[in-house]
Tab-separated table of C-alpha atoms and ligand atoms in Angstrom:
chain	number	residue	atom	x	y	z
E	22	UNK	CA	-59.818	-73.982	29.108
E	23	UNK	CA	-60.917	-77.131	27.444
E	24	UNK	CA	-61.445	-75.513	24.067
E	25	UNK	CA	-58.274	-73.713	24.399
E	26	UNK	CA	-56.526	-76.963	25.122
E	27	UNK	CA	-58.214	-79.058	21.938
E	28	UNK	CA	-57.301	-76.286	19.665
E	29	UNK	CA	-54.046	-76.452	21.011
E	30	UNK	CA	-53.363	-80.128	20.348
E	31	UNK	CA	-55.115	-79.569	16.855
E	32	UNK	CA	-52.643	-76.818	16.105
E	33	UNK	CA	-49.300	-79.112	17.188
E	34	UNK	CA	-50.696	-81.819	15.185
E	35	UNK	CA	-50.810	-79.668	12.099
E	36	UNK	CA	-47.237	-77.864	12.555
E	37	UNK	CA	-45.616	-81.648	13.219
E	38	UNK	CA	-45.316	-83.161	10.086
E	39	UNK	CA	-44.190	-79.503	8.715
E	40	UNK	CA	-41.145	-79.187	11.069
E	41	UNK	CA	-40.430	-82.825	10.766
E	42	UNK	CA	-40.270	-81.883	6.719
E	43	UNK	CA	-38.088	-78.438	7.258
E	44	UNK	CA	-36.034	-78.785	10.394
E	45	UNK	CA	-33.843	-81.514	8.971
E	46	UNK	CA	-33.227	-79.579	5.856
E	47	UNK	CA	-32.693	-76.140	6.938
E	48	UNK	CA	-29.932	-77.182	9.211
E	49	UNK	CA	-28.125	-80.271	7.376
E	50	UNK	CA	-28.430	-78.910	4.028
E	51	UNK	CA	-26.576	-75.666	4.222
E	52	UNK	CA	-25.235	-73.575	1.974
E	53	UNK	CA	-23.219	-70.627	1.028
E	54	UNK	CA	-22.717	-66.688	1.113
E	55	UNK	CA	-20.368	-64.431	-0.500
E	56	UNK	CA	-16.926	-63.945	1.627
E	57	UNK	CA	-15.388	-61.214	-0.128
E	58	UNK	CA	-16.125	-58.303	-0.818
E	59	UNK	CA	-17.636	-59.422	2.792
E	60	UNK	CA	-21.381	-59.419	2.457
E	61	UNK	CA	-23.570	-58.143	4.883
E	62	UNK	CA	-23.569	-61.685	6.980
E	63	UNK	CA	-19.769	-61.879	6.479
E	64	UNK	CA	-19.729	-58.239	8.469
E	65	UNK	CA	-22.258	-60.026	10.868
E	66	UNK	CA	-19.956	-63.080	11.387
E	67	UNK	CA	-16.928	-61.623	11.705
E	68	UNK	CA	-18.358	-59.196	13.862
E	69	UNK	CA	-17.705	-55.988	11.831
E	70	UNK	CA	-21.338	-55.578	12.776
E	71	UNK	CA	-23.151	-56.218	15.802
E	72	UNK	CA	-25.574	-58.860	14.506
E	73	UNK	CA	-28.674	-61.338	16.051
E	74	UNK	CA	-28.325	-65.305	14.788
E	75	UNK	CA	-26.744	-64.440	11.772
E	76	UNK	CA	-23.398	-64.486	12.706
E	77	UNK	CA	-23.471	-67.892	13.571
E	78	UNK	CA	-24.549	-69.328	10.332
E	79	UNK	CA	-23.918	-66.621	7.305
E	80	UNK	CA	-24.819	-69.404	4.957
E	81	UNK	CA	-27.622	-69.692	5.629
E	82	UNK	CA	-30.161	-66.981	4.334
E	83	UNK	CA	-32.283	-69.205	1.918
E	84	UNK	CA	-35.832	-68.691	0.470
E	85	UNK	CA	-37.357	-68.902	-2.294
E	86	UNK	CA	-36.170	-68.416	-5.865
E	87	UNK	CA	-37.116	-64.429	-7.399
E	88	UNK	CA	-36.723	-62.272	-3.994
E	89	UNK	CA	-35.134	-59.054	-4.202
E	90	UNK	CA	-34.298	-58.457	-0.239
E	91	UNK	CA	-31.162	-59.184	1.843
E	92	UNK	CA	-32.651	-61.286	3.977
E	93	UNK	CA	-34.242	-63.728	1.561
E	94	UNK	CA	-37.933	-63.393	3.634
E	95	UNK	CA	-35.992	-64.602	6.419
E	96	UNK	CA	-37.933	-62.956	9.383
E	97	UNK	CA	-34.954	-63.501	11.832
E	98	UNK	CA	-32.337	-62.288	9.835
E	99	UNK	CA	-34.268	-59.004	8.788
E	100	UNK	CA	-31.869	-56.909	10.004
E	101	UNK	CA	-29.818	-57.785	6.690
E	102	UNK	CA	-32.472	-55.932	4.804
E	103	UNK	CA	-31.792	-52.545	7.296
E	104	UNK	CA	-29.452	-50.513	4.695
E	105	UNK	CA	-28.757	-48.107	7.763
E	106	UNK	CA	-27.276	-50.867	9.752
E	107	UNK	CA	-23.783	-49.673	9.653
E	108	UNK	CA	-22.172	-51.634	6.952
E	109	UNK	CA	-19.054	-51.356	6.225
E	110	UNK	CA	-18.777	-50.156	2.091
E	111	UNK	CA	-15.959	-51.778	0.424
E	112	UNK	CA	-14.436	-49.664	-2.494
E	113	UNK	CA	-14.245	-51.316	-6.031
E	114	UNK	CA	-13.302	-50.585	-9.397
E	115	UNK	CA	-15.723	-50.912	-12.309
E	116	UNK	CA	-14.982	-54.313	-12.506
E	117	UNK	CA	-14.536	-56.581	-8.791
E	118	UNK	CA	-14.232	-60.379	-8.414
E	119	UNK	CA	-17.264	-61.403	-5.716
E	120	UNK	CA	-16.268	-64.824	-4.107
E	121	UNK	CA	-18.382	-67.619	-2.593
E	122	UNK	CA	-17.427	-70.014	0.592
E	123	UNK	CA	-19.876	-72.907	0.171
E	124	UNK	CA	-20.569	-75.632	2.978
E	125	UNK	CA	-22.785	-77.408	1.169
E	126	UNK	CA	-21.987	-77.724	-2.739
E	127	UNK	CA	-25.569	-77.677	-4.151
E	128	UNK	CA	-25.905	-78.633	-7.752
E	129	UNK	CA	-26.202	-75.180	-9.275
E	130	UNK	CA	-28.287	-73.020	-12.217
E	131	UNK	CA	-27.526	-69.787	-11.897
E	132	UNK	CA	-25.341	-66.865	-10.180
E	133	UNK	CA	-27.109	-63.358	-10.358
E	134	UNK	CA	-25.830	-60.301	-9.148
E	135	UNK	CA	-28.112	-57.016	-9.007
E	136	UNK	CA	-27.273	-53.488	-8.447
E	137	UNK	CA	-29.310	-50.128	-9.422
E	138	UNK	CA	-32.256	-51.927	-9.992
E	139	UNK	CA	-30.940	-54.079	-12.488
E	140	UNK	CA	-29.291	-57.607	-13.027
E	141	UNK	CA	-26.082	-56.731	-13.863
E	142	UNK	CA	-24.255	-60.341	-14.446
E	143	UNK	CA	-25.630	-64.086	-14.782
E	144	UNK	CA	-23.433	-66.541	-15.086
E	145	UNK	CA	-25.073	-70.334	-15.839
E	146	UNK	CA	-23.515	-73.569	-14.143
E	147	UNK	CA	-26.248	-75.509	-16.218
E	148	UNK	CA	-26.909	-77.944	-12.815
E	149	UNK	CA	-23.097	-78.214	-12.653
E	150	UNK	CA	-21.613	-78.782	-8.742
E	151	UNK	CA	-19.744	-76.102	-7.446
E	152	UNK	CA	-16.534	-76.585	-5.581
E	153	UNK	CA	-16.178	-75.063	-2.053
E	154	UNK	CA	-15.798	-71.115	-3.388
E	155	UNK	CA	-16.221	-70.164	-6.373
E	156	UNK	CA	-15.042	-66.477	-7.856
E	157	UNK	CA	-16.932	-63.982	-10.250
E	158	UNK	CA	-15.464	-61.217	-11.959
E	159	UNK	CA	-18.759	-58.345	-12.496
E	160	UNK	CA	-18.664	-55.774	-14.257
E	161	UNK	CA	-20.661	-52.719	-13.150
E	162	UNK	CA	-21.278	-51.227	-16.739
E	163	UNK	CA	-22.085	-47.716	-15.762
E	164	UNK	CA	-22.954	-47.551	-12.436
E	165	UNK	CA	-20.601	-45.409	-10.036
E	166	UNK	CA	-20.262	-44.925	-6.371
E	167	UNK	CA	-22.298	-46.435	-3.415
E	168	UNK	CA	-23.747	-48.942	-4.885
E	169	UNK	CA	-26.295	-52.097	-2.712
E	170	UNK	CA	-25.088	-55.402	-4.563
E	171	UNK	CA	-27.884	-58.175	-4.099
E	172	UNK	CA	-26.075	-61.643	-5.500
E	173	UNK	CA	-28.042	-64.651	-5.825
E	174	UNK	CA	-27.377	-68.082	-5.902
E	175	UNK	CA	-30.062	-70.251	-7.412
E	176	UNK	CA	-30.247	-74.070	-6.588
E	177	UNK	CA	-30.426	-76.281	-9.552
E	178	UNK	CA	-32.541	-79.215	-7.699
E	179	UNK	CA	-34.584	-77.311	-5.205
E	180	UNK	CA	-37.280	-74.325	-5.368
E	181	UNK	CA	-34.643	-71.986	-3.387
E	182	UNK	CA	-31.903	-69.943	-3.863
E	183	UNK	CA	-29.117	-68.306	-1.698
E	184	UNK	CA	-29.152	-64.385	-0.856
E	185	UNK	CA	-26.185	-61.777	0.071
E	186	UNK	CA	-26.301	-58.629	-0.402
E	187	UNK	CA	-22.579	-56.170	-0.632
E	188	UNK	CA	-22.383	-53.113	0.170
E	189	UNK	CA	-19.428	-51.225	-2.439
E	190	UNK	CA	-18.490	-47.714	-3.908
E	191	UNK	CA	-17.493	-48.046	-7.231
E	192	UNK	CA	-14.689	-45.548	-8.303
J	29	CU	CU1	-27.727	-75.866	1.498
């Protein structure tokens, strides 16, 4: 009991100072996710889907810069990374304008957008802010039908970046 208790308190002393650090950033400092086509959170928020937390805050699947997964390592919002969820597809033509709602304008360095294993447009804001959406036209070069769009938006002052992934058929 008593060493259960000591390691206890030694444990909550440790996580403090790290939730005092992440707590007020993860929920003031928020964010952004692609609207239209609507992204797999978009689906979850405007209940296309039936979705866990997600749906209340779409904007807020952030982790670290490089990831390649829906979810950006988010363990609660896994289910974004579950490509037989149900999503709705959204048909396209070879080229389709992707566009952004941001709540939180973060100074920005880059947009990605990947599909078939590949990036297939970058577009560089050089540390530029945003305004509150902001609207990409992609090309899909060759790729044709269903295709899993992962678009990333990378934070100019931070370590992190901003995930959504779109589910299309290109025709
Ligand atoms: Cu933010």
């Amino acid at each position: 009991m008593h060493a259960k208790r000591k390691t206890a308190a030694v444990v909550g002393a440790a996580l403090a100072p790290v939730l005092a650090l992440t707590l007020p950033a993860g929920s003031a400092d928020a964010h952004g996710y692609i609207s239209s086509p609507p992204s797999r959170q978009a689906q979850c928020a405007a209940g296309t889907v039936s979705c866990g937390e997600i749906k209340y805050e779409p904007q807020s699947v952030e982790g670290p810069k490089g990831l390649t997964s829906c979810s950006g390592g988010n363990g609660r919002f896994a289910e974004l990374d579950n490509d037989s969820k149900g999503w709705k597809v959204t048909p396209v033509g070879r080229t389709q304008s992707f566009q952004w709602v941001l709540t939180a304008r973060h100074a920005t360095s880059t947009w990605q957008y990947f599909a078939g294993g590949r990036k297939i447009a970058e577009f560089n804001d050089n540390g530029a802010q945003p305004g509150a959406t902001v609207t990409h036209q992609v090309s899909f070069g060759g790729l044709t039908g269903k295709q899993k769009v992962l678009a990333v938006w990378n934070i100019a002052d931070t370590a992190n970046a901003f995930y959504a992934c779109i589910d299309v058929n290109v025709g």
